[in-house]
Short mmCIF file of C-alpha atoms in Angstrom, two decimals:
data_model
loop_
_atom_site.label_atom_id
_atom_site.label_comp_id
_atom_site.label_asym_id
_atom_site.label_seq_id
_atom_site.Cartn_x
_atom_site.Cartn_y
_atom_site.Cartn_z
CA MET U 24 -17.41 -4.47 13.47
CA SER U 25 -19.77 -4.05 10.52
CA GLU U 26 -21.67 -6.98 9.53
CA TRP U 27 -21.73 -8.23 5.89
CA SER U 28 -23.53 -6.18 3.51
CA SER U 29 -23.65 -6.59 -0.36
CA ASP U 30 -25.64 -3.21 -0.48
CA PRO U 31 -24.09 -1.75 -3.68
CA GLY U 32 -25.03 1.71 -2.05
CA LEU U 33 -22.49 1.28 0.77
CA VAL U 34 -20.25 4.15 -0.05
CA ARG U 35 -17.22 5.14 2.08
CA ARG U 36 -16.67 9.05 2.09
CA PRO U 37 -13.35 10.68 2.16
CA SER U 38 -11.89 11.62 5.70
CA VAL U 39 -8.58 13.32 4.82
CA ALA U 40 -9.46 15.30 1.74
CA GLY U 41 -8.05 18.92 1.96
CA SER U 42 -5.62 17.53 4.68
CA PHE U 43 -3.72 14.72 3.29
CA TYR U 44 -4.35 16.00 -0.44
CA PRO U 45 -6.41 18.73 -1.98
CA GLY U 46 -10.01 18.47 -1.89
CA ASP U 47 -10.84 20.35 -4.55
CA PRO U 48 -10.91 18.37 -7.58
CA ARG U 49 -9.29 20.32 -10.06
CA ARG U 50 -6.45 21.48 -7.67
CA LEU U 51 -6.16 17.51 -7.08
CA THR U 52 -5.96 16.57 -10.50
CA GLY U 53 -3.01 19.15 -11.04
CA THR U 54 -1.30 17.96 -8.09
CA VAL U 55 -1.33 14.38 -9.15
CA GLY U 56 -0.29 15.38 -12.61
CA ALA U 57 2.78 17.03 -11.26
CA LEU U 58 3.82 14.07 -9.07
CA PHE U 59 3.46 11.87 -11.85
CA ALA U 60 5.61 13.92 -14.03
CA ALA U 61 8.06 14.35 -11.18
CA ALA U 62 8.02 10.60 -10.42
CA ALA U 63 8.76 9.65 -14.13
CA ARG U 64 11.99 11.37 -13.96
CA LEU U 65 13.45 9.36 -10.97
CA PRO U 66 16.25 7.17 -12.11
CA GLY U 67 14.69 3.98 -10.68
CA VAL U 68 11.47 4.64 -12.51
CA GLU U 69 12.97 5.55 -15.79
CA ARG U 70 14.80 2.14 -15.74
CA ASP U 71 11.63 0.50 -14.80
CA VAL U 72 9.50 1.92 -17.77
CA GLU U 73 12.71 1.19 -20.04
CA ALA U 74 12.27 -2.36 -19.05
CA ALA U 75 8.73 -2.55 -20.18
CA ARG U 76 8.09 -5.28 -17.89
CA GLY U 77 4.62 -6.88 -17.33
CA VAL U 78 2.18 -6.57 -14.50
CA PRO U 79 3.83 -6.60 -11.17
CA ALA U 80 2.49 -8.79 -8.53
CA ALA U 81 2.71 -6.24 -5.87
CA VAL U 82 4.01 -2.74 -5.01
CA LEU U 83 4.93 -1.29 -1.63
CA VAL U 84 3.91 2.26 -1.46
CA PRO U 85 4.04 5.25 1.14
CA HIS U 86 0.90 6.78 2.46
CA ALA U 87 1.86 10.20 4.13
CA GLY U 88 0.39 13.59 2.69
CA LEU U 89 0.71 13.87 -0.89
CA ALA U 90 2.86 16.92 -0.21
CA TYR U 91 5.70 14.70 1.43
CA SER U 92 5.37 11.18 -0.10
CA GLY U 93 3.42 12.04 -3.18
CA VAL U 94 6.50 11.46 -5.85
CA THR U 95 7.66 8.17 -3.90
CA ALA U 96 3.98 6.96 -4.02
CA ALA U 97 3.75 8.14 -7.89
CA ALA U 98 6.75 6.28 -8.52
CA ALA U 99 5.06 2.90 -7.44
CA TRP U 100 1.88 3.55 -9.48
CA LEU U 101 3.52 4.10 -12.28
CA ALA U 102 4.69 0.77 -12.05
CA ILE U 103 1.19 -0.40 -12.45
CA GLY U 104 0.02 2.05 -15.05
CA THR U 105 2.99 1.52 -17.29
CA GLU U 106 2.67 -2.06 -17.77
CA ARG U 107 2.05 -4.09 -20.75
CA GLY U 108 -1.55 -4.87 -21.69
CA GLY U 109 -2.74 -1.96 -19.61
CA PRO U 110 -3.84 -1.31 -16.30
CA PRO U 111 -4.97 -3.95 -13.70
CA GLY U 112 -8.69 -4.63 -13.30
CA THR U 113 -8.41 -4.91 -9.35
CA VAL U 114 -6.23 -3.37 -6.72
CA VAL U 115 -6.26 -5.33 -3.42
CA ILE U 116 -4.88 -2.74 -0.88
CA LEU U 117 -3.56 -3.36 2.24
CA GLY U 118 -3.58 -0.64 4.46
CA THR U 119 -1.88 0.41 7.74
CA ASN U 120 -4.24 0.57 11.05
CA HIS U 121 -3.92 3.99 12.39
CA VAL U 122 -7.16 4.15 14.14
CA ALA U 123 -9.31 0.96 14.70
CA GLY U 124 -7.73 0.10 17.81
CA TRP U 125 -10.15 -3.17 18.20
CA LEU U 126 -8.91 -4.79 15.12
CA VAL U 127 -7.15 -7.96 15.39
CA GLY U 128 -6.73 -9.50 12.00
CA VAL U 129 -7.74 -7.91 8.48
CA GLY U 130 -10.75 -6.35 8.15
CA ALA U 131 -12.08 -5.84 4.63
CA TRP U 132 -14.70 -3.04 3.12
CA ALA U 133 -16.65 -5.71 0.92
CA SER U 134 -19.20 -3.85 -1.12
CA GLY U 135 -20.23 -0.55 -2.42
CA ALA U 136 -17.70 1.86 -3.65
CA TRP U 137 -15.08 4.37 -2.12
CA VAL U 138 -15.44 8.30 -3.35
CA THR U 139 -12.63 10.98 -3.20
CA PRO U 140 -12.64 14.37 -4.96
CA ALA U 141 -10.92 12.37 -7.90
CA GLY U 142 -13.94 9.89 -8.51
CA GLU U 143 -15.75 7.00 -7.26
CA ILE U 144 -13.94 3.61 -6.96
CA ALA U 145 -16.12 0.52 -7.10
CA VAL U 146 -15.26 -2.61 -4.58
CA ASP U 147 -14.66 -5.96 -6.36
CA GLU U 148 -17.56 -7.79 -4.38
CA ALA U 149 -16.69 -11.02 -5.61
CA LEU U 150 -12.95 -10.89 -4.82
CA ALA U 151 -13.80 -9.34 -1.49
CA ALA U 152 -16.16 -12.25 -0.75
CA ALA U 153 -13.26 -14.70 -1.76
CA ILE U 154 -10.84 -13.23 0.41
CA VAL U 155 -13.20 -13.04 3.49
CA GLY U 156 -13.98 -16.65 2.73
CA LEU U 157 -10.26 -17.70 3.24
CA GLY U 158 -11.23 -17.52 7.11
CA GLY U 159 -9.04 -17.07 9.98
CA ALA U 160 -7.62 -13.43 10.25
CA PHE U 161 -9.99 -12.35 7.30
CA GLU U 162 -13.33 -10.84 8.29
CA VAL U 163 -15.75 -8.00 7.14
CA ASP U 164 -14.91 -4.87 9.01
CA HIS U 165 -16.16 -1.44 7.58
CA ASP U 166 -15.78 0.40 10.37
CA ALA U 167 -11.98 -0.16 10.62
CA HIS U 168 -11.77 1.94 7.33
CA ARG U 169 -13.58 5.08 8.61
CA GLY U 170 -11.08 7.86 9.56
CA GLU U 171 -8.25 5.78 8.12
CA HIS U 172 -5.97 7.46 5.78
CA SER U 173 -3.61 4.70 4.50
CA ILE U 174 -5.76 3.44 1.55
CA GLU U 175 -7.65 6.68 0.75
CA VAL U 176 -4.48 8.71 0.27
CA GLN U 177 -3.51 6.02 -2.61
CA LEU U 178 -6.97 6.58 -4.45
CA PRO U 179 -6.11 9.93 -6.46
CA LEU U 180 -3.06 8.27 -7.50
CA LEU U 181 -5.10 4.92 -8.89
CA THR U 182 -8.08 6.98 -10.49
CA THR U 183 -5.20 8.34 -12.81
CA ILE U 184 -3.29 5.55 -13.40
CA ALA U 185 -6.19 2.88 -13.37
CA PRO U 186 -9.57 5.09 -13.69
CA ALA U 187 -11.88 1.62 -14.33
CA ALA U 188 -9.76 -0.44 -12.01
CA ARG U 189 -11.87 -1.81 -8.76
CA ILE U 190 -10.53 -2.19 -5.51
CA VAL U 191 -10.60 -4.41 -2.27
CA PRO U 192 -9.52 -2.20 0.76
CA LEU U 193 -7.91 -4.59 3.60
CA ALA U 194 -7.25 -3.04 6.94
CA VAL U 195 -4.11 -5.01 8.52
CA SER U 196 -3.69 -5.44 12.23
CA ALA U 197 -3.06 -9.10 12.00
CA GLY U 198 0.49 -8.59 13.98
CA THR U 199 3.83 -9.69 12.59
CA GLY U 200 4.34 -13.33 13.92
CA ASP U 201 3.88 -16.78 12.16
CA SER U 202 -0.03 -16.31 11.85
CA ALA U 203 0.29 -12.96 10.11
CA ILE U 204 2.95 -14.83 7.29
CA GLU U 205 0.33 -17.92 7.10
CA ALA U 206 -2.45 -15.44 6.27
CA GLY U 207 -0.82 -13.75 3.64
CA GLU U 208 0.55 -16.93 2.27
CA ARG U 209 -2.83 -17.84 1.81
CA LEU U 210 -3.94 -14.31 0.55
CA GLY U 211 -1.28 -14.89 -2.02
CA GLY U 212 -2.30 -18.31 -3.20
CA LEU U 213 -5.50 -16.91 -3.82
CA LEU U 214 -4.43 -13.96 -6.13
CA ALA U 215 -1.92 -15.93 -7.82
CA ASP U 216 -4.75 -18.62 -8.53
CA ARG U 217 -6.79 -15.50 -9.88
CA ARG U 218 -4.08 -14.04 -11.61
CA ALA U 219 -3.31 -17.28 -13.53
CA ALA U 220 -6.87 -17.76 -14.51
CA GLY U 221 -6.16 -14.19 -16.68
CA GLU U 222 -7.41 -11.65 -14.09
CA ARG U 223 -5.56 -8.41 -13.89
CA ILE U 224 -4.78 -8.17 -10.19
CA VAL U 225 -1.86 -6.17 -8.34
CA LEU U 226 -1.72 -6.05 -4.57
CA VAL U 227 -0.53 -2.91 -2.95
CA ILE U 228 1.14 -2.77 0.21
CA SER U 229 0.79 0.99 1.95
CA THR U 230 3.38 1.61 4.61
CA ASP U 231 5.74 4.42 5.38
CA MET U 232 9.18 3.76 6.78
CA ALA U 233 10.61 5.07 9.90
CA HIS U 234 8.90 7.86 12.24
CA TYR U 235 10.53 10.08 13.54
CA PRO U 236 14.17 10.25 13.50
CA PRO U 237 16.77 13.08 11.74
CA ALA U 238 17.07 12.62 8.02
CA ALA U 239 20.27 10.82 7.92
CA ALA U 240 19.12 8.20 10.71
CA CYS U 241 15.91 7.84 8.52
CA GLU U 242 17.61 7.18 5.38
CA ARG U 243 19.84 4.75 7.33
CA ILE U 244 17.06 2.63 8.77
CA THR U 245 15.21 2.21 5.29
CA ALA U 246 18.90 0.93 4.21
CA GLU U 247 18.94 -1.40 6.79
CA LEU U 248 15.39 -2.41 6.40
CA LEU U 249 15.84 -2.80 2.55
CA PRO U 250 17.64 -6.27 2.26
CA SER U 251 15.16 -8.17 3.95
CA ILE U 252 12.25 -6.48 1.61
CA LEU U 253 14.68 -7.20 -1.62
CA ALA U 254 14.52 -10.87 -0.32
CA CYS U 255 11.04 -11.02 0.27
CA ASP U 256 11.54 -12.55 3.79
CA PRO U 257 8.74 -11.12 5.88
CA GLY U 258 9.97 -13.05 8.90
CA ARG U 259 13.38 -11.33 8.82
CA LEU U 260 11.86 -8.13 8.17
CA ALA U 261 9.61 -8.31 11.26
CA ALA U 262 12.45 -9.21 13.44
CA GLU U 263 14.84 -6.50 12.24
CA GLU U 264 11.95 -3.64 12.44
CA ASP U 265 11.21 -4.94 16.06
CA ALA U 266 14.83 -4.68 16.94
CA ILE U 267 15.03 -0.94 15.62
CA ARG U 268 11.63 -0.06 17.45
CA ARG U 269 13.39 -1.24 20.74
CA ALA U 270 16.71 0.09 20.36
CA GLY U 271 15.79 3.37 21.84
CA LEU U 272 17.50 5.51 18.93
CA PRO U 273 16.73 9.15 19.16
CA GLY U 274 13.26 10.24 17.88
CA VAL U 275 12.38 6.78 16.64
CA ALA U 276 8.81 5.63 17.08
CA CYS U 277 9.17 2.92 14.73
CA GLY U 278 11.05 1.69 11.74
CA MET U 279 8.38 0.85 9.48
CA CYS U 280 4.87 2.63 10.40
CA GLY U 281 3.12 -0.31 8.48
CA ILE U 282 5.12 -3.47 9.68
CA GLU U 283 2.14 -5.56 9.84
CA PRO U 284 0.76 -5.14 6.30
CA ALA U 285 4.51 -5.33 4.95
CA VAL U 286 4.73 -8.57 6.91
CA LEU U 287 1.47 -9.89 5.61
CA GLY U 288 1.83 -8.29 2.06
CA ILE U 289 5.46 -9.54 1.42
CA ALA U 290 4.38 -12.81 2.43
CA ALA U 291 1.64 -13.01 0.05
CA ALA U 292 3.81 -11.42 -2.59
CA ARG U 293 5.73 -14.35 -2.22
CA SER U 294 3.46 -16.88 -2.50
CA MET U 295 2.28 -15.43 -5.74
CA GLY U 296 5.79 -16.10 -6.88
CA ALA U 297 7.15 -12.80 -6.74
CA THR U 298 10.67 -13.28 -5.89
CA ALA U 299 12.45 -10.30 -7.97
CA VAL U 300 12.07 -6.96 -5.78
CA THR U 301 13.21 -3.39 -7.80
CA VAL U 302 13.54 -0.43 -5.67
CA LEU U 303 11.77 2.53 -7.43
CA ALA U 304 12.20 5.52 -5.09
CA THR U 305 13.18 6.66 -1.43
CA ALA U 306 13.04 9.70 0.24
CA THR U 307 12.21 11.31 3.52
CA SER U 308 9.74 14.00 4.40
CA ALA U 309 13.06 16.44 4.83
CA ASP U 310 12.97 16.25 0.91
CA THR U 311 10.07 17.90 0.27
CA GLY U 312 10.71 20.45 2.98
CA GLY U 313 9.78 18.64 6.29
CA SER U 314 11.95 19.39 9.13
CA PRO U 315 15.25 17.43 8.78
CA GLY U 316 15.36 16.91 12.44
CA ARG U 317 12.47 14.75 12.53
CA THR U 318 11.32 13.27 9.47
CA VAL U 319 9.26 10.23 7.97
CA GLY U 320 10.90 7.72 5.57
CA TYR U 321 9.64 6.62 2.02
CA LEU U 322 10.23 3.70 -0.24
CA ALA U 323 8.63 2.26 -3.30
CA THR U 324 9.40 -1.06 -4.65
CA ARG U 325 8.03 -3.58 -7.15
CA PHE U 326 7.49 -7.32 -6.74
CA ASP U 327 7.71 -9.30 -9.93
CA VAL U 328 7.13 -13.24 -10.76
CA PRO U 329 10.58 -13.85 -12.56
CA THR U 330 10.19 -14.87 -15.95
CA ALA U 331 11.51 -18.12 -17.71
#
Protein backbone atom coordinates (compact mmCIF):
# COMPACT_ATOMS: atom_id res chain seq x y z
CA MET A 1 0.00 0.00 0.00
CA SER A 2 1.10 3.55 -0.70
CA GLU A 3 1.76 6.01 2.06
CA TRP A 4 -0.18 9.23 2.25
CA SER A 5 1.32 11.85 -0.01
CA SER A 6 0.27 15.42 -0.71
CA ASP A 7 2.98 15.74 -3.35
CA PRO A 8 1.40 17.69 -6.24
CA GLY A 9 3.96 16.06 -8.53
CA LEU A 10 2.47 12.60 -7.99
CA VAL A 11 1.21 11.59 -11.44
CA ARG A 12 -0.66 8.47 -12.50
CA ARG A 13 0.37 7.64 -16.07
CA PRO A 14 -1.90 5.87 -18.58
CA SER A 15 -1.86 2.09 -18.55
CA VAL A 16 -4.44 1.19 -21.22
CA ALA A 17 -4.01 3.98 -23.79
CA GLY A 18 -3.69 2.35 -27.19
CA SER A 19 -5.75 -0.68 -26.17
CA PHE A 20 -8.94 0.38 -24.37
CA TYR A 21 -8.96 3.70 -26.22
CA PRO A 22 -6.76 5.41 -28.85
CA GLY A 23 -3.37 6.50 -27.62
CA ASP A 24 -2.97 9.21 -30.23
CA PRO A 25 -4.51 12.48 -28.95
CA ARG A 26 -6.01 13.55 -32.28
CA ARG A 27 -7.50 10.15 -32.97
CA LEU A 28 -8.83 10.02 -29.41
CA THR A 29 -10.51 13.41 -29.83
CA GLY A 30 -12.25 12.19 -32.98
CA THR A 31 -13.33 8.94 -31.35
CA VAL A 32 -14.78 10.67 -28.30
CA GLY A 33 -16.59 13.23 -30.43
CA ALA A 34 -18.21 10.46 -32.47
CA LEU A 35 -19.25 8.62 -29.30
CA PHE A 36 -20.96 11.68 -27.87
CA ALA A 37 -22.70 12.37 -31.18
CA ALA A 38 -24.02 8.79 -31.28
CA ALA A 39 -25.07 8.90 -27.63
CA ALA A 40 -26.97 12.14 -28.13
CA ARG A 41 -29.21 10.33 -30.63
CA LEU A 42 -30.22 7.59 -28.18
CA PRO A 43 -33.89 7.89 -27.16
CA GLY A 44 -33.14 7.84 -23.44
CA VAL A 45 -30.53 10.55 -23.78
CA GLU A 46 -32.74 12.73 -25.97
CA ARG A 47 -35.46 12.58 -23.34
CA ASP A 48 -32.91 13.36 -20.63
CA VAL A 49 -31.63 16.43 -22.45
CA GLU A 50 -35.17 17.64 -23.13
CA ALA A 51 -35.97 17.34 -19.42
CA ALA A 52 -33.12 19.81 -18.72
CA ARG A 53 -32.66 18.59 -15.17
CA GLY A 54 -29.94 19.85 -12.88
CA VAL A 55 -26.80 18.08 -11.79
CA PRO A 56 -27.38 14.38 -11.03
CA ALA A 57 -26.14 13.05 -7.73
CA ALA A 58 -24.60 10.06 -9.47
CA VAL A 59 -24.34 8.12 -12.70
CA LEU A 60 -23.62 4.47 -13.40
CA VAL A 61 -21.35 4.04 -16.42
CA PRO A 62 -19.63 1.09 -18.16
CA HIS A 63 -15.86 0.81 -18.46
CA ALA A 64 -14.97 -1.55 -21.31
CA GLY A 65 -12.93 -0.49 -24.33
CA LEU A 66 -14.49 2.58 -25.93
CA ALA A 67 -15.03 0.66 -29.17
CA TYR A 68 -17.55 -1.52 -27.31
CA SER A 69 -19.04 0.41 -24.39
CA GLY A 70 -18.21 3.94 -25.49
CA VAL A 71 -21.64 5.03 -26.70
CA THR A 72 -23.32 3.76 -23.53
CA ALA A 73 -20.63 5.42 -21.42
CA ALA A 74 -21.03 8.67 -23.32
CA ALA A 75 -24.75 8.61 -22.53
CA ALA A 76 -23.93 8.75 -18.82
CA TRP A 77 -21.33 11.47 -19.24
CA LEU A 78 -23.76 13.57 -21.30
CA ALA A 79 -26.10 13.49 -18.29
CA ILE A 80 -23.33 15.23 -16.36
CA GLY A 81 -22.32 17.63 -19.08
CA THR A 82 -25.74 18.90 -20.13
CA GLU A 83 -26.88 19.93 -16.67
CA ARG A 84 -28.14 23.41 -15.86
CA GLY A 85 -25.44 25.63 -14.42
CA GLY A 86 -22.52 23.95 -16.12
CA PRO A 87 -20.38 20.87 -15.48
CA PRO A 88 -19.34 19.63 -12.04
CA GLY A 89 -16.28 20.88 -10.24
CA THR A 90 -15.33 17.45 -8.86
CA VAL A 91 -16.14 13.93 -9.98
CA VAL A 92 -15.73 11.13 -7.43
CA ILE A 93 -15.18 7.92 -9.40
CA LEU A 94 -15.75 4.49 -7.87
CA GLY A 95 -13.67 2.03 -9.88
CA THR A 96 -14.01 -1.73 -10.15
CA ASN A 97 -10.93 -3.47 -8.76
CA HIS A 98 -9.59 -5.89 -11.37
CA VAL A 99 -5.91 -5.97 -10.41
CA ALA A 100 -5.22 -5.15 -6.74
CA GLY A 101 -5.68 -8.53 -5.09
CA TRP A 102 -4.57 -7.20 -1.71
CA LEU A 103 -7.18 -4.45 -1.48
CA VAL A 104 -9.88 -4.91 1.13
CA GLY A 105 -11.79 -1.66 1.30
CA VAL A 106 -11.68 1.53 -0.73
CA GLY A 107 -8.29 2.76 -1.91
CA ALA A 108 -8.03 6.45 -2.76
CA TRP A 109 -5.58 8.13 -5.09
CA ALA A 110 -5.20 11.15 -2.87
CA SER A 111 -3.03 13.75 -4.58
CA GLY A 112 -1.38 14.96 -7.76
CA ALA A 113 -2.97 14.24 -11.12
CA TRP A 114 -3.93 11.59 -13.64
CA VAL A 115 -2.75 11.85 -17.23
CA THR A 116 -4.27 10.48 -20.44
CA PRO A 117 -3.65 11.43 -24.07
CA ALA A 118 -6.70 13.72 -23.65
CA GLY A 119 -4.93 15.77 -20.99
CA GLU A 120 -4.16 16.00 -17.29
CA ILE A 121 -6.82 15.91 -14.58
CA ALA A 122 -6.00 17.17 -11.09
CA VAL A 123 -7.04 15.29 -7.98
CA ASP A 124 -9.29 17.17 -5.54
CA GLU A 125 -6.93 16.68 -2.63
CA ALA A 126 -9.15 18.32 -0.02
CA LEU A 127 -12.12 16.09 -0.83
CA ALA A 128 -9.88 13.03 -1.08
CA ALA A 129 -8.55 13.78 2.41
CA ALA A 130 -12.10 14.16 3.74
CA ILE A 131 -13.12 10.81 2.23
CA VAL A 132 -10.10 9.03 3.66
CA GLY A 133 -10.91 10.75 6.95
CA LEU A 134 -14.16 8.79 7.08
CA GLY A 135 -12.01 5.89 8.25
CA GLY A 136 -13.12 2.29 8.23
CA ALA A 137 -12.97 1.00 4.66
CA PHE A 138 -11.41 4.20 3.31
CA GLU A 139 -7.65 4.48 2.98
CA VAL A 140 -4.96 5.85 0.70
CA ASP A 141 -3.68 3.25 -1.77
CA HIS A 142 -2.14 4.63 -4.93
CA ASP A 143 -0.82 1.22 -5.96
CA ALA A 144 -4.35 -0.17 -6.29
CA HIS A 145 -4.84 2.13 -9.28
CA ARG A 146 -1.75 1.21 -11.25
CA GLY A 147 -2.67 -1.02 -14.20
CA GLU A 148 -6.42 -0.65 -13.51
CA HIS A 149 -8.61 0.45 -16.44
CA SER A 150 -12.04 1.06 -14.89
CA ILE A 151 -11.37 4.69 -13.95
CA GLU A 152 -8.81 5.52 -16.61
CA VAL A 153 -11.15 4.66 -19.48
CA GLN A 154 -13.64 7.29 -18.20
CA LEU A 155 -11.18 10.16 -18.35
CA PRO A 156 -11.22 10.95 -22.09
CA LEU A 157 -15.00 11.36 -21.77
CA LEU A 158 -14.70 13.41 -18.60
CA THR A 159 -12.14 15.82 -20.03
CA THR A 160 -14.44 16.50 -22.99
CA ILE A 161 -17.54 17.12 -20.88
CA ALA A 162 -15.91 18.91 -17.94
CA PRO A 163 -12.34 19.89 -18.86
CA ALA A 164 -11.80 21.88 -15.65
CA ALA A 165 -13.16 19.24 -13.28
CA ARG A 166 -11.02 17.56 -10.65
CA ILE A 167 -11.35 13.92 -9.65
CA VAL A 168 -11.21 11.68 -6.60
CA PRO A 169 -10.37 8.16 -7.86
CA LEU A 170 -11.49 5.38 -5.50
CA ALA A 171 -10.69 1.70 -6.13
CA VAL A 172 -13.48 -0.33 -4.52
CA SER A 173 -12.98 -3.81 -3.11
CA ALA A 174 -15.17 -3.57 -0.01
CA GLY A 175 -17.45 -6.55 -0.54
CA THR A 176 -21.22 -6.36 -0.93
CA GLY A 177 -22.48 -6.86 2.61
CA ASP A 178 -23.63 -4.57 5.38
CA SER A 179 -20.19 -3.04 5.91
CA ALA A 180 -19.98 -2.01 2.27
CA ILE A 181 -23.45 -0.47 2.40
CA GLU A 182 -22.54 1.37 5.60
CA ALA A 183 -19.35 2.70 3.99
CA GLY A 184 -21.40 3.89 1.02
CA GLU A 185 -23.86 5.61 3.32
CA ARG A 186 -21.06 7.48 5.07
CA LEU A 187 -19.56 8.51 1.74
CA GLY A 188 -22.98 9.65 0.53
CA GLY A 189 -23.54 11.67 3.68
CA LEU A 190 -20.25 13.49 3.17
CA LEU A 191 -20.98 14.23 -0.48
CA ALA A 192 -24.53 15.36 0.35
CA ASP A 193 -23.16 17.85 2.88
CA ARG A 194 -20.66 19.18 0.34
CA ARG A 195 -23.32 19.54 -2.32
CA ALA A 196 -25.64 21.29 0.14
CA ALA A 197 -22.82 23.77 0.77
CA GLY A 198 -22.72 24.57 -2.94
CA GLU A 199 -19.98 22.27 -4.22
CA ARG A 200 -20.75 20.79 -7.63
CA ILE A 201 -19.89 17.14 -7.02
CA VAL A 202 -21.03 14.09 -8.98
CA LEU A 203 -20.48 10.45 -8.01
CA VAL A 204 -19.62 8.06 -10.86
CA ILE A 205 -20.04 4.28 -10.47
CA SER A 206 -17.85 2.45 -13.00
CA THR A 207 -19.12 -1.06 -13.76
CA ASP A 208 -19.92 -3.35 -16.65
CA MET A 209 -22.79 -5.81 -16.46
CA ALA A 210 -22.75 -9.56 -17.19
CA HIS A 211 -19.65 -11.43 -18.42
CA TYR A 212 -19.72 -13.56 -20.84
CA PRO A 213 -23.07 -15.06 -21.82
CA PRO A 214 -24.66 -15.02 -25.27
CA ALA A 215 -26.25 -11.72 -26.19
CA ALA A 216 -29.85 -12.62 -25.39
CA ALA A 217 -28.91 -13.92 -21.94
CA CYS A 218 -26.75 -10.86 -21.34
CA GLU A 219 -29.69 -8.57 -22.07
CA ARG A 220 -31.92 -10.66 -19.83
CA ILE A 221 -29.49 -10.41 -16.91
CA THR A 222 -29.38 -6.63 -17.19
CA ALA A 223 -33.17 -6.60 -17.21
CA GLU A 224 -33.28 -8.82 -14.11
CA LEU A 225 -30.87 -6.59 -12.14
CA LEU A 226 -32.33 -3.30 -13.30
CA PRO A 227 -35.30 -3.15 -10.86
CA SER A 228 -32.93 -3.21 -7.88
CA ILE A 229 -30.90 -0.40 -9.40
CA LEU A 230 -34.04 1.62 -10.14
CA ALA A 231 -35.18 1.04 -6.55
CA CYS A 232 -31.80 2.24 -5.22
CA ASP A 233 -31.62 -0.97 -3.19
CA PRO A 234 -27.97 -2.07 -2.85
CA GLY A 235 -28.69 -5.06 -0.61
CA ARG A 236 -31.24 -6.52 -3.01
CA LEU A 237 -28.91 -5.88 -5.95
CA ALA A 238 -26.08 -7.73 -4.19
CA ALA A 239 -28.30 -10.74 -3.45
CA GLU A 240 -29.66 -10.92 -6.98
CA GLU A 241 -26.23 -10.60 -8.59
CA ASP A 242 -24.88 -13.31 -6.29
CA ALA A 243 -27.73 -15.62 -7.30
CA ILE A 244 -26.91 -15.05 -10.98
CA ARG A 245 -23.22 -15.71 -10.34
CA ARG A 246 -24.01 -18.98 -8.55
CA ALA A 247 -26.66 -20.24 -10.97
CA GLY A 248 -24.20 -21.88 -13.36
CA LEU A 249 -25.74 -20.27 -16.44
CA PRO A 250 -23.84 -21.02 -19.67
CA GLY A 251 -20.96 -18.60 -20.14
CA VAL A 252 -21.85 -16.43 -17.14
CA ALA A 253 -18.90 -15.42 -14.94
CA CYS A 254 -20.86 -12.69 -13.16
CA GLY A 255 -24.03 -10.68 -13.43
CA MET A 256 -22.21 -7.42 -12.80
CA CYS A 257 -18.43 -7.25 -12.85
CA GLY A 258 -18.43 -4.09 -10.70
CA ILE A 259 -20.93 -5.29 -8.14
CA GLU A 260 -18.77 -3.95 -5.29
CA PRO A 261 -18.59 -0.32 -6.48
CA ALA A 262 -22.25 -0.61 -7.52
CA VAL A 263 -23.38 -1.67 -4.04
CA LEU A 264 -21.28 0.95 -2.29
CA GLY A 265 -22.14 3.60 -4.87
CA ILE A 266 -25.88 3.02 -4.85
CA ALA A 267 -25.83 3.15 -1.05
CA ALA A 268 -23.98 6.46 -1.34
CA ALA A 269 -26.41 7.81 -3.93
CA ARG A 270 -29.34 6.87 -1.71
CA SER A 271 -27.74 8.70 1.21
CA MET A 272 -27.33 11.72 -1.06
CA GLY A 273 -31.13 11.65 -1.44
CA ALA A 274 -31.06 10.27 -4.98
CA THR A 275 -34.09 8.02 -5.22
CA ALA A 276 -35.13 8.92 -8.78
CA VAL A 277 -33.23 6.68 -11.22
CA THR A 278 -33.39 6.96 -15.00
CA VAL A 279 -32.13 4.48 -17.61
CA LEU A 280 -30.17 6.31 -20.29
CA ALA A 281 -28.84 3.41 -22.37
CA THR A 282 -28.26 -0.34 -22.43
CA ALA A 283 -26.19 -2.44 -24.83
CA THR A 284 -24.00 -5.49 -25.20
CA SER A 285 -20.64 -5.90 -26.88
CA ALA A 286 -22.44 -7.69 -29.73
CA ASP A 287 -24.09 -4.38 -30.68
CA THR A 288 -20.71 -3.03 -31.80
CA GLY A 289 -19.31 -6.05 -33.57
CA GLY A 290 -18.38 -8.39 -30.74
CA SER A 291 -19.26 -12.07 -30.90
CA PRO A 292 -22.95 -12.62 -30.08
CA GLY A 293 -22.00 -15.91 -28.42
CA ARG A 294 -19.74 -14.33 -25.78
CA THR A 295 -20.75 -10.85 -24.69
CA VAL A 296 -20.44 -8.20 -22.00
CA GLY A 297 -23.38 -6.07 -20.93
CA TYR A 298 -23.40 -2.28 -20.53
CA LEU A 299 -25.77 0.04 -18.69
CA ALA A 300 -25.93 3.80 -18.13
CA THR A 301 -28.23 5.32 -15.52
CA ARG A 302 -28.52 8.60 -13.65
CA PHE A 303 -29.51 9.07 -10.00
CA ASP A 304 -31.33 12.28 -9.05
CA VAL A 305 -32.55 13.88 -5.89
CA PRO A 306 -36.30 14.42 -6.46
CA THR A 307 -37.38 18.03 -6.51
CA ALA A 308 -40.36 19.23 -4.52
